[in-house]
CSV table of C-alpha atoms and ligand atoms in Angstrom, one decimal:
chain,number,residue,atom,x,y,z
A,1416,UNK,CA,0.1,0.1,-0.1
A,1417,UNK,CA,1.2,3.4,-1.2
A,1418,UNK,CA,1.0,6.8,0.6
A,1419,UNK,CA,-2.1,9.0,-1.2
A,1420,UNK,CA,-1.1,12.1,-2.7
A,1421,UNK,CA,-1.9,15.1,-0.3
A,1422,UNK,CA,-5.4,16.6,-2.5
A,1423,UNK,CA,-5.0,20.1,-1.8
A,1424,UNK,CA,-2.1,19.7,-4.6
A,1425,UNK,CA,-2.6,18.9,-8.4
A,1426,UNK,CA,0.0,19.0,-9.8
A,1427,UNK,CA,3.3,16.6,-8.0
A,1428,UNK,CA,6.3,18.5,-7.0
A,1429,UNK,CA,9.4,20.5,-9.1
A,1430,UNK,CA,11.9,18.0,-8.6
A,1431,UNK,CA,15.1,20.4,-7.9
A,1432,UNK,CA,12.4,22.0,-5.3
A,1433,UNK,CA,11.6,18.5,-3.9
A,1434,UNK,CA,15.9,17.4,-3.1
A,1435,UNK,CA,16.0,21.6,-2.4
A,1436,UNK,CA,13.1,21.2,0.7
A,1437,UNK,CA,13.7,17.2,1.7
A,1438,UNK,CA,15.7,16.5,4.7
A,1439,UNK,CA,16.7,13.4,4.2
A,1440,UNK,CA,19.8,13.5,3.2
A,1441,UNK,CA,21.0,14.3,6.8
A,1442,UNK,CA,17.8,13.5,9.2
A,1443,UNK,CA,18.4,9.7,8.4
A,1444,UNK,CA,20.2,9.3,11.5
A,1445,UNK,CA,17.9,10.2,13.7
A,1446,UNK,CA,15.9,7.0,12.6
A,1447,UNK,CA,16.3,5.5,15.7
A,1448,UNK,CA,15.2,8.1,18.2
A,1449,UNK,CA,12.1,8.9,16.0
A,1450,UNK,CA,11.0,5.3,16.0
A,1451,UNK,CA,11.4,5.1,19.6
A,1452,UNK,CA,9.7,8.6,20.1
A,1453,UNK,CA,7.0,7.0,17.5
A,1454,UNK,CA,6.5,4.2,20.1
A,1455,UNK,CA,6.5,6.0,22.8
A,1456,UNK,CA,3.5,7.5,21.5
A,1457,UNK,CA,1.1,4.6,20.4
A,1458,UNK,CA,1.9,3.4,23.5
A,1459,UNK,CA,0.5,6.2,24.8
A,1460,UNK,CA,-2.3,6.5,22.5
A,1461,UNK,CA,-2.9,3.0,23.2
A,1462,UNK,CA,-3.3,3.2,27.3
A,1463,UNK,CA,-5.4,6.2,26.8
A,1464,UNK,CA,-8.3,4.7,25.0
A,1465,UNK,CA,-7.2,7.1,21.5
A,1466,UNK,CA,-6.6,4.0,19.4
A,1467,UNK,CA,-7.3,0.1,20.9
A,1468,UNK,CA,-4.7,-1.3,22.9
A,1469,UNK,CA,-4.3,-3.6,20.1
A,1470,UNK,CA,-3.7,-1.3,17.1
A,1471,UNK,CA,-1.4,0.2,19.3
A,1472,UNK,CA,1.0,-3.3,19.5
A,1473,UNK,CA,0.4,-3.9,15.8
A,1474,UNK,CA,2.0,-0.1,15.3
A,1475,UNK,CA,4.9,-0.4,17.3
A,1476,UNK,CA,5.9,-4.2,16.3
A,1477,UNK,CA,5.1,-2.9,12.6
A,1478,UNK,CA,7.5,0.1,14.0
A,1479,UNK,CA,10.0,-2.0,15.5
A,1480,UNK,CA,10.3,-4.1,12.0
A,1481,UNK,CA,10.8,-0.6,10.0
A,1482,UNK,CA,14.0,-0.5,12.1
A,1483,UNK,CA,15.4,-3.4,12.3
A,1484,UNK,CA,15.0,-2.9,8.4
A,1485,UNK,CA,16.6,-0.2,7.6
A,1486,UNK,CA,19.5,-1.1,10.2
A,1487,UNK,CA,20.0,-4.1,7.8
A,1488,UNK,CA,19.8,-2.2,4.8
A,1489,UNK,CA,16.9,-3.7,3.3
A,1490,UNK,CA,15.0,-1.2,4.1
A,1491,UNK,CA,16.2,2.3,1.6
A,1492,UNK,CA,14.1,6.1,2.0
A,1493,UNK,CA,13.2,7.3,-0.8
A,1494,UNK,CA,13.3,11.1,-1.6
A,1495,UNK,CA,10.3,11.9,-2.7
A,1496,UNK,CA,9.2,11.3,1.0
A,1497,UNK,CA,10.8,14.3,2.6
A,1498,UNK,CA,12.4,13.4,5.5
A,1499,UNK,CA,13.2,10.3,7.7
A,1500,UNK,CA,9.4,11.2,9.4
A,1501,UNK,CA,7.5,10.2,6.3
A,1502,UNK,CA,9.9,7.6,5.1
A,1503,UNK,CA,9.1,5.5,8.5
A,1504,UNK,CA,5.3,6.4,7.9
A,1505,UNK,CA,5.8,5.2,4.1
A,1506,UNK,CA,7.0,1.7,4.8
A,1507,UNK,CA,5.1,1.6,8.0
A,1508,UNK,CA,2.3,1.0,6.0
A,1509,UNK,CA,3.1,-0.8,3.0
A,1510,UNK,CA,4.3,-3.2,6.7
A,1511,UNK,CA,0.7,-3.0,8.3
A,1512,UNK,CA,-0.5,-1.3,5.9
A,1513,UNK,CA,-4.3,1.2,6.9
A,1514,UNK,CA,-3.6,1.2,10.2
A,1515,UNK,CA,-0.6,2.1,9.8
A,1516,UNK,CA,-2.2,6.1,9.3
A,1517,UNK,CA,-3.5,5.9,13.3
A,1518,UNK,CA,0.1,6.5,14.0
A,1519,UNK,CA,0.4,10.5,13.9
A,1520,UNK,CA,-3.0,11.1,15.1
A,1521,UNK,CA,-2.6,13.9,17.7
A,1522,UNK,CA,1.0,14.7,17.2
A,1523,UNK,CA,2.9,17.1,14.2
A,1524,UNK,CA,6.1,16.7,12.6
A,1525,UNK,CA,6.3,19.5,14.3
A,1526,UNK,CA,6.6,18.1,17.8
A,1527,UNK,CA,7.6,15.2,16.9
A,1528,UNK,CA,10.9,15.9,14.8
A,1529,UNK,CA,11.8,18.4,18.2
A,1530,UNK,CA,11.1,15.0,20.3
A,1531,UNK,CA,13.4,13.7,18.2
A,1532,UNK,CA,15.9,15.8,18.4
A,1533,UNK,CA,15.7,15.6,22.4
A,1534,UNK,CA,16.6,12.0,22.3
A,1535,UNK,CA,19.1,12.5,20.0
A,1536,UNK,CA,21.1,15.0,21.9
A,1537,UNK,CA,20.4,12.7,25.4
A,1538,UNK,CA,22.3,10.7,24.0
A,1539,UNK,CA,25.5,12.6,22.2
A,1540,UNK,CA,25.4,14.2,25.2
A,1541,UNK,CA,26.3,10.7,27.3
A,1542,UNK,CA,29.2,9.9,24.9
A,1543,UNK,CA,30.9,12.9,24.6
A,1544,UNK,CA,30.7,13.8,28.7
A,1545,UNK,CA,32.1,10.4,28.3
A,1546,UNK,CA,34.7,11.4,26.3
A,1547,UNK,CA,36.0,14.9,27.6
A,1548,UNK,CA,36.9,12.9,30.8
A,1549,UNK,CA,38.7,10.3,28.8
A,1550,UNK,CA,40.8,13.4,27.9
A,1551,UNK,CA,40.7,15.2,31.1
A,1552,UNK,CA,42.5,12.0,32.3
A,1553,UNK,CA,45.3,12.1,29.7
A,1554,UNK,CA,45.7,15.1,30.3
A,1555,UNK,CA,46.7,14.6,34.1
A,1556,UNK,CA,48.4,11.9,33.2
A,1557,UNK,CA,50.8,13.8,31.2
A,1558,UNK,CA,50.8,16.3,34.6
A,1559,UNK,CA,51.2,13.3,36.7
A,1560,UNK,CA,54.1,11.9,34.9
A,1561,UNK,CA,56.4,14.8,34.3
A,1562,UNK,CA,55.2,15.9,37.7
A,1563,UNK,CA,58.7,18.0,38.7
A,1564,UNK,CA,59.6,19.1,35.1
A,1565,UNK,CA,59.9,22.4,34.9
A,1566,UNK,CA,59.7,25.2,32.1
A,1567,UNK,CA,59.4,28.9,31.1
A,1568,UNK,CA,55.7,30.5,31.7
A,1569,UNK,CA,55.0,32.9,29.0
A,1570,UNK,CA,53.1,36.3,29.3
A,1571,UNK,CA,53.3,38.0,25.4
A,1572,UNK,CA,55.1,34.7,24.7
A,1573,UNK,CA,58.1,36.1,26.4
A,1574,UNK,CA,59.1,34.3,29.0
A,1575,UNK,CA,57.9,35.9,32.5
A,1576,UNK,CA,58.6,32.6,35.2
A,1577,UNK,CA,59.7,29.7,36.0
A,1578,UNK,CA,56.3,27.1,36.4
A,1579,UNK,CA,55.8,23.7,36.4
A,1580,UNK,CA,54.7,22.2,33.8
A,1581,UNK,CA,52.0,19.9,35.4
A,1582,UNK,CA,51.0,23.0,36.6
A,1583,UNK,CA,50.6,24.5,32.5
A,1584,UNK,CA,48.9,20.7,32.2
A,1585,UNK,CA,46.5,22.0,34.8
A,1586,UNK,CA,45.4,24.5,33.8
A,1587,UNK,CA,43.9,22.7,30.8
A,1588,UNK,CA,41.8,20.5,32.8
A,1589,UNK,CA,40.8,23.4,34.7
A,1590,UNK,CA,39.2,24.7,31.7
A,1591,UNK,CA,37.7,21.5,30.4
A,1592,UNK,CA,36.3,20.5,34.2
A,1593,UNK,CA,34.5,24.0,33.8
A,1594,UNK,CA,32.9,22.5,30.1
A,1595,UNK,CA,32.3,19.3,31.9
A,1596,UNK,CA,29.9,21.3,34.4
A,1597,UNK,CA,28.3,23.2,31.8
A,1598,UNK,CA,27.5,20.6,29.7
A,1599,UNK,CA,26.5,18.4,33.3
A,1600,UNK,CA,24.1,21.5,33.9
A,1601,UNK,CA,22.4,21.4,30.2
A,1602,UNK,CA,22.0,17.8,30.6
A,1603,UNK,CA,18.7,18.5,32.7
A,1604,UNK,CA,16.9,20.5,29.9
A,1605,UNK,CA,17.6,18.5,27.2
A,1606,UNK,CA,15.2,15.8,28.7
A,1607,UNK,CA,12.4,17.5,28.2
A,1608,UNK,CA,9.7,16.4,26.2
A,1609,UNK,CA,7.6,18.6,23.8
A,1610,UNK,CA,5.3,15.4,22.1
A,1611,UNK,CA,1.7,17.0,22.8
A,1612,UNK,CA,2.4,20.2,21.3
A,1613,UNK,CA,0.5,18.9,18.2
A,1614,UNK,CA,1.5,21.7,15.2
A,1615,UNK,CA,1.7,24.5,17.9
A,1616,UNK,CA,-1.3,24.5,20.4
A,1617,UNK,CA,-1.6,21.1,21.4
A,1618,UNK,CA,-4.5,17.9,20.5
A,1619,UNK,CA,-8.1,17.6,20.9
A,1620,UNK,CA,-7.5,14.0,21.9
A,1621,UNK,CA,-6.9,12.7,25.4
A,1622,UNK,CA,-3.2,12.7,25.1
A,1623,UNK,CA,-0.6,12.1,28.0
A,1624,UNK,CA,2.4,13.9,27.2
A,1625,UNK,CA,3.8,12.8,31.0
A,1626,UNK,CA,3.1,9.4,29.9
A,1627,UNK,CA,5.4,10.2,27.1
A,1628,UNK,CA,8.3,11.9,28.2
A,1629,UNK,CA,8.1,9.0,31.2
A,1630,UNK,CA,8.6,6.6,29.0
A,1631,UNK,CA,11.4,7.8,26.7
A,1632,UNK,CA,12.7,8.4,30.2
A,1633,UNK,CA,12.3,11.8,30.4
A,1634,UNK,CA,11.9,14.2,33.7
A,1635,UNK,CA,9.3,16.0,32.2
A,1636,UNK,CA,7.3,18.3,29.7
A,1637,UNK,CA,7.7,21.6,28.1
A,1638,UNK,CA,5.4,24.0,29.9
A,1639,UNK,CA,4.3,26.0,26.7
A,1640,UNK,CA,2.6,24.5,23.6
A,1641,UNK,CA,4.1,27.2,20.9
A,1642,UNK,CA,7.6,27.1,23.4
A,1643,UNK,CA,7.8,23.5,23.3
A,1644,UNK,CA,8.4,23.4,19.1
A,1645,UNK,CA,9.3,26.5,18.6
A,1646,UNK,CA,12.4,25.9,21.0
A,1647,UNK,CA,16.1,24.8,20.0
A,1648,UNK,CA,18.0,26.6,23.4
A,1649,UNK,CA,19.0,23.1,24.2
A,1650,UNK,CA,21.0,23.0,20.3
A,1651,UNK,CA,22.1,26.5,21.3
A,1652,UNK,CA,23.4,25.2,24.5
A,1653,UNK,CA,25.2,22.6,22.9
A,1654,UNK,CA,26.8,24.4,20.2
A,1655,UNK,CA,28.2,27.2,22.8
A,1656,UNK,CA,29.2,24.1,25.0
A,1657,UNK,CA,31.1,23.0,22.3
A,1658,UNK,CA,32.0,26.9,20.8
A,1659,UNK,CA,34.0,27.2,24.3
A,1660,UNK,CA,35.4,23.9,24.7
A,1661,UNK,CA,37.0,24.2,21.3
A,1662,UNK,CA,38.3,27.6,22.2
A,1663,UNK,CA,40.4,25.4,25.0
A,1664,UNK,CA,41.1,22.9,22.4
A,1665,UNK,CA,42.6,25.4,19.8
A,1666,UNK,CA,44.7,26.8,22.8
A,1667,UNK,CA,45.9,23.6,23.6
A,1668,UNK,CA,46.6,22.9,20.0
A,1669,UNK,CA,48.4,26.1,19.3
A,1670,UNK,CA,50.6,24.9,22.8
A,1671,UNK,CA,50.9,22.0,20.9
A,1672,UNK,CA,52.3,23.5,17.7
A,1673,UNK,CA,54.9,25.8,18.8
A,1674,UNK,CA,56.4,23.6,21.5
A,1675,UNK,CA,56.9,20.8,19.2
A,1676,UNK,CA,58.5,23.5,16.5
A,1677,UNK,CA,62.7,23.0,16.7
A,1678,UNK,CA,62.6,26.3,17.9
A,1679,UNK,CA,61.1,25.3,21.5
A,1680,UNK,CA,61.7,22.0,21.5
A,1681,UNK,CA,59.4,21.5,24.2
A,1682,UNK,CA,57.8,18.3,22.9
A,1683,UNK,CA,58.4,15.7,20.7
A,1684,UNK,CA,54.2,14.2,19.1
A,1685,UNK,CA,54.5,10.3,19.3
A,1686,UNK,CA,54.9,8.9,15.7
A,1687,UNK,CA,51.1,8.1,15.9
A,1688,UNK,CA,49.9,11.3,15.9
A,1689,UNK,CA,52.5,13.3,13.8
A,1690,UNK,CA,52.4,13.0,9.7
A,1691,UNK,CA,54.8,13.5,7.4
A,1692,UNK,CA,55.5,15.6,4.9
A,1693,UNK,CA,55.1,14.6,0.6
A,1694,UNK,CA,58.3,17.4,0.0
A,1695,UNK,CA,60.7,17.8,2.6
A,1696,UNK,CA,61.6,14.8,4.3
A,1697,UNK,CA,63.2,15.9,7.4
A,1698,UNK,CA,59.3,17.1,8.3
A,1699,UNK,CA,57.2,15.7,11.7
A,1700,UNK,CA,54.0,17.9,11.7
A,1701,UNK,CA,51.7,18.1,14.4
A,1702,UNK,CA,48.9,18.0,12.2
A,1703,UNK,CA,46.1,16.8,15.2
A,1704,UNK,CA,47.4,19.3,16.8
A,1705,UNK,CA,46.5,22.0,13.9
A,1706,UNK,CA,42.9,20.9,13.3
A,1707,UNK,CA,42.3,20.5,16.9
A,1708,UNK,CA,42.6,24.3,16.4
A,1709,UNK,CA,41.4,24.1,12.9
A,1710,UNK,CA,37.9,22.3,13.4
A,1711,UNK,CA,37.4,25.4,15.8
A,1712,UNK,CA,36.5,27.4,12.5
A,1713,UNK,CA,33.3,24.9,11.6
A,1714,UNK,CA,31.9,25.0,15.0
A,1715,UNK,CA,31.9,28.8,15.5
A,1716,UNK,CA,30.4,28.5,12.5
A,1717,UNK,CA,27.8,25.9,13.4
A,1718,UNK,CA,26.7,28.4,16.5
A,1719,UNK,CA,26.4,31.4,14.5
A,1720,UNK,CA,24.1,29.2,11.8
A,1721,UNK,CA,21.6,28.8,14.1
A,1722,UNK,CA,22.1,31.2,16.1
A,1723,UNK,CA,21.2,33.2,12.5
A,1724,UNK,CA,18.6,31.0,11.8
A,1725,UNK,CA,16.7,31.7,14.9
A,1726,UNK,CA,16.8,34.8,15.4
A,1727,UNK,CA,14.2,36.3,13.4
A,1728,UNK,CA,11.4,33.3,12.8
A,1729,UNK,CA,8.6,34.4,14.5
A,1730,UNK,CA,6.2,31.6,17.1
A,1731,UNK,CA,6.4,28.9,16.7
A,1732,UNK,CA,7.6,26.3,13.5
A,1733,UNK,CA,9.2,27.0,10.4
A,1734,UNK,CA,11.0,25.2,8.1
A,1735,UNK,CA,13.9,28.1,8.7
A,1736,UNK,CA,14.4,25.3,11.7
A,1737,UNK,CA,14.9,22.3,9.8
A,1738,UNK,CA,18.7,24.1,9.4
A,1739,UNK,CA,19.5,22.9,12.7
A,1740,UNK,CA,20.3,19.8,12.0
A,1741,UNK,CA,23.2,19.9,9.6
A,1742,UNK,CA,24.7,22.1,12.4
A,1743,UNK,CA,24.2,20.4,15.4
A,1744,UNK,CA,25.6,17.0,13.6
A,1745,UNK,CA,28.9,18.2,11.9
A,1746,UNK,CA,29.5,19.4,15.5
A,1747,UNK,CA,28.6,16.2,16.9
A,1748,UNK,CA,30.8,14.3,14.9
A,1749,UNK,CA,33.5,16.9,14.8
A,1750,UNK,CA,33.6,16.2,18.3
A,1751,UNK,CA,32.8,12.1,18.2
A,1752,UNK,CA,36.1,12.5,16.3
A,1753,UNK,CA,38.5,15.0,17.8
A,1754,UNK,CA,38.2,14.4,21.2
A,1755,UNK,CA,39.2,10.5,21.2
A,1756,UNK,CA,42.5,11.5,18.9
A,1757,UNK,CA,43.3,14.2,21.3
A,1758,UNK,CA,42.6,12.4,23.8
A,1759,UNK,CA,45.8,9.5,22.3
A,1760,UNK,CA,48.0,12.8,21.4
A,1761,UNK,CA,47.8,14.0,24.6
A,1762,UNK,CA,48.4,10.6,26.2
A,1763,UNK,CA,51.8,9.8,24.2
A,1764,UNK,CA,53.4,13.0,23.6
A,1765,UNK,CA,56.6,13.3,25.3
A,1766,UNK,CA,58.2,15.7,27.0
A,1767,UNK,CA,61.9,16.8,26.2
A,1768,UNK,CA,62.9,18.0,29.9
A,1769,UNK,CA,66.3,18.1,29.1
A,1770,UNK,CA,65.7,20.9,26.9
A,1771,UNK,CA,63.0,22.4,29.2
A,1772,UNK,CA,65.7,22.4,31.5
A,1773,UNK,CA,68.9,24.1,29.7
A,1774,UNK,CA,66.1,26.4,28.9
A,1775,UNK,CA,64.3,27.7,32.2
A,1776,UNK,CA,68.6,28.6,33.3
A,1777,UNK,CA,68.7,30.1,30.3
A,1778,UNK,CA,66.4,33.0,30.1
A,1779,UNK,CA,66.3,35.4,33.4
A,1780,UNK,CA,62.7,34.2,35.0
A,1781,UNK,CA,64.4,34.0,37.9
A,1782,UNK,CA,64.1,38.3,37.4
A,1783,UNK,CA,61.2,38.3,39.6
A,1784,UNK,CA,62.2,37.0,42.1
A,1785,UNK,CA,65.0,38.5,43.0
A,1786,UNK,CA,63.6,41.6,42.9
A,1787,UNK,CA,61.2,40.5,45.6
A,1788,UNK,CA,64.3,39.3,47.7
A,1789,UNK,CA,65.6,42.7,47.8
A,1790,UNK,CA,61.6,44.3,48.7
A,1791,UNK,CA,62.3,41.8,51.7
A,1792,UNK,CA,65.9,44.0,52.7
A,1793,UNK,CA,63.4,47.2,52.3
A,1794,UNK,CA,64.2,47.9,49.2
A,1795,UNK,CA,60.8,49.9,47.2
A,1796,UNK,CA,59.1,47.3,44.7
A,1797,UNK,CA,59.9,50.1,41.8
A,1798,UNK,CA,63.5,50.7,42.9
A,1799,UNK,CA,64.3,46.4,42.9
A,1800,UNK,CA,62.4,46.1,39.5
A,1801,UNK,CA,64.7,48.8,37.9
A,1802,UNK,CA,68.0,47.3,39.7
A,1803,UNK,CA,67.3,43.9,38.4
A,1804,UNK,CA,66.4,45.5,35.0
A,1805,UNK,CA,70.0,47.3,34.9
A,1806,UNK,CA,71.5,43.8,35.6
A,1807,UNK,CA,69.9,41.5,33.3
A,1808,UNK,CA,70.5,44.2,30.8
A,1809,UNK,CA,74.4,43.8,32.0
A,1810,UNK,CA,74.2,39.9,32.0
A,1811,UNK,CA,72.8,40.2,28.6
A,1812,UNK,CA,75.2,42.0,27.2
A,1813,UNK,CA,77.5,39.9,28.6
A,1814,UNK,CA,76.6,36.6,27.6
A,1815,UNK,CA,75.8,35.9,31.7
A,1816,UNK,CA,73.1,34.3,33.3
A,1817,UNK,CA,72.0,34.8,37.0
A,1818,UNK,CA,73.8,31.6,37.7
A,1819,UNK,CA,77.3,32.4,35.9
A,1820,UNK,CA,78.2,35.6,38.1
A,1821,UNK,CA,81.2,36.1,40.1
A,1822,UNK,CA,81.3,37.3,43.6
A,1823,UNK,CA,83.7,40.3,42.5
A,1824,UNK,CA,81.3,40.9,38.8
A,1825,UNK,CA,78.3,40.9,41.5
A,1826,UNK,CA,79.6,43.9,43.7
A,1827,UNK,CA,80.7,45.7,40.8
A,1828,UNK,CA,77.7,45.6,38.9
A,1829,UNK,CA,74.6,45.0,41.8
A,1830,UNK,CA,76.1,45.7,44.7
A,1831,UNK,CA,73.4,45.6,46.7
A,1832,UNK,CA,72.2,42.0,45.6
A,1833,UNK,CA,74.8,39.6,47.9
A,1834,UNK,CA,75.9,36.5,46.0
A,1835,UNK,CA,74.4,34.2,48.2
A,1836,UNK,CA,71.4,35.1,46.6
A,1837,UNK,CA,72.3,33.8,43.8
A,1838,UNK,CA,72.1,30.3,44.3
A,1839,UNK,CA,68.1,30.4,45.0
A,1840,UNK,CA,67.6,32.2,41.5
A,1841,UNK,CA,67.4,27.9,40.6
A,1842,UNK,CA,64.2,27.8,38.6
A,1843,UNK,CA,63.2,24.9,41.3
A,1844,UNK,CA,63.8,27.0,43.6
A,1845,UNK,CA,61.8,30.3,42.2
A,1846,UNK,CA,59.0,27.6,42.1
A,1847,UNK,CA,59.1,26.4,45.6
A,1848,UNK,CA,58.8,29.9,46.7
A,1849,UNK,CA,55.4,30.1,45.1
A,1850,UNK,CA,52.9,29.4,48.0
A,1851,UNK,CA,49.5,30.1,46.9
A,1852,UNK,CA,46.8,26.5,46.7
A,1853,UNK,CA,46.7,28.2,43.0
A,1854,UNK,CA,50.0,28.6,42.4
A,1855,UNK,CA,53.2,26.8,40.6
A,1856,UNK,CA,54.7,25.9,44.1
A,1857,UNK,CA,55.3,22.1,43.7
A,1858,UNK,CA,53.2,20.4,46.5
A,1859,UNK,CA,50.6,22.8,45.4
A,1860,UNK,CA,50.6,21.1,41.4
A,1861,UNK,CA,50.4,18.1,42.9
A,1862,UNK,CA,47.4,18.7,45.5
A,1863,UNK,CA,45.6,20.1,42.1
A,1864,UNK,CA,46.5,16.7,40.2
A,1865,UNK,CA,45.6,14.8,42.8
A,1866,UNK,CA,41.7,16.4,44.2
A,1867,UNK,CA,41.5,16.5,40.0
A,1868,UNK,CA,41.8,12.4,39.9
A,1869,UNK,CA,39.0,12.1,42.7
A,1870,UNK,CA,36.7,14.5,40.2
A,1871,UNK,CA,38.0,12.5,37.6
A,1872,UNK,CA,37.1,8.8,39.4
A,1873,UNK,CA,33.8,10.6,40.9
A,1874,UNK,CA,32.4,11.6,37.7
A,1875,UNK,CA,33.1,8.0,36.2
A,1876,UNK,CA,30.9,6.5,38.9
A,1877,UNK,CA,28.2,9.0,38.4
A,1878,UNK,CA,29.0,7.7,34.2
A,1879,UNK,CA,28.6,4.1,35.3
A,1880,UNK,CA,25.6,4.2,37.4
A,1881,UNK,CA,22.0,3.6,35.5
A,1882,UNK,CA,20.2,7.2,35.0
A,1883,UNK,CA,16.9,7.4,36.9
B,3190,LIG,N1,11.9,18.0,8.4
B,3190,LIG,C1,11.8,18.9,9.2
B,3190,LIG,C2,12.8,19.7,10.2
B,3190,LIG,O1,13.6,19.1,10.2
B,3190,LIG,C3,10.4,18.2,9.8
B,3190,LIG,C4,9.2,18.4,10.4
B,3190,LIG,C5,8.3,19.1,9.2
B,3190,LIG,N2,7.3,19.9,9.8
B,3190,LIG,C6,6.9,20.7,9.4
B,3190,LIG,N3,5.7,21.0,9.3
B,3190,LIG,N4,7.2,20.1,7.4
B,3190,LIG,O2,12.6,20.6,10.7
């Protein structure tokens, strides 16, 4: 049995217009969610006596068959049916006959597609929060494995003060932790069911939207039917979340690219996460890190797409909103691909601690501490700053570091500075003098690492528990 032609139209659609408006090419991935939503809907209709229990059973079994046929590839959707929803209904009609026509009672594709997206996003959130956790864990390992390595910390990309490599890593863990908190606080707004809104105003049938919500494991239903079909905030929030996450990953990507240059030479990427040049035999390109930075472009772009699509739309549903899907799916796919690779890259990169050690001894990054020591003797900070500035200028001219100077040299160039202080300007002493819990003082950084490990373990446990 085939779908009857809509009697409002004398002629069929223009071919090009049809493929222009169809969403099948990208919404087919919603099929399992569409079927789950429809099964909950018919079960509710049966329960409420809108259709008989037997009809509900037949339709639900038919839907199951559609799903299985689609998964095994037997059922091939047709573009003439526009989208995933119409394709499912068309195939259902072929399988169970006219009773299939009762599936769409008391529902519109407007609330149907919104439910599909909510169901889909629930799974995305569950999957991607785990992927994010894996990445955090890989970065924490990096911090732990190189717990005592010291590197220059930069401001203005000029060597500023020595810091622990682990401190730098834990700064990223802190950013990702906020990303995790954001996705966790967003999740409750995803598990709200729009079904029952119909096209816009609700439906005269005695449906029970809460029952549908319960059956799909959602926490509740929308308060307002117009909002239910017009709302895409939950998708905008996802895209905003992903964009902020990509800002963090892009900054990390940029640092990894810099650090793996010959000029910095702070890290070596594992072979598995490096690529060669087709032309230059000596090259090891940090492609994964570059693309971690580059993929931010498409993610931000997709956020802009949906913000722009939504901003001028009168209530309630418009076909414009069909544009939500490619934007969201592209970001979902990007993160699904990127997060595991980023974790692998972070897990396997090696830190060139010898090179870092040499670097921190040769960059005058202890200068602030020297000024601070003079302040400890009662000198005003501005004066100390000036004096150390002069000393560094002289050292630079003479090709010396703090630790190279002789007592005679110091007595001549900076008589206010006792020679005994020079040994305290080793990077390891400098970091040890940092005393705030947030600082790069080694014991505090180790505490940060331990706290992060505890937090990650707690989340793993939370995610492993069946939700409800
Ligand atoms: N393909 C549509 C979308 O993605 C489904 C909803 C269509 N609703 C309608 N009234 N034409 O938004």
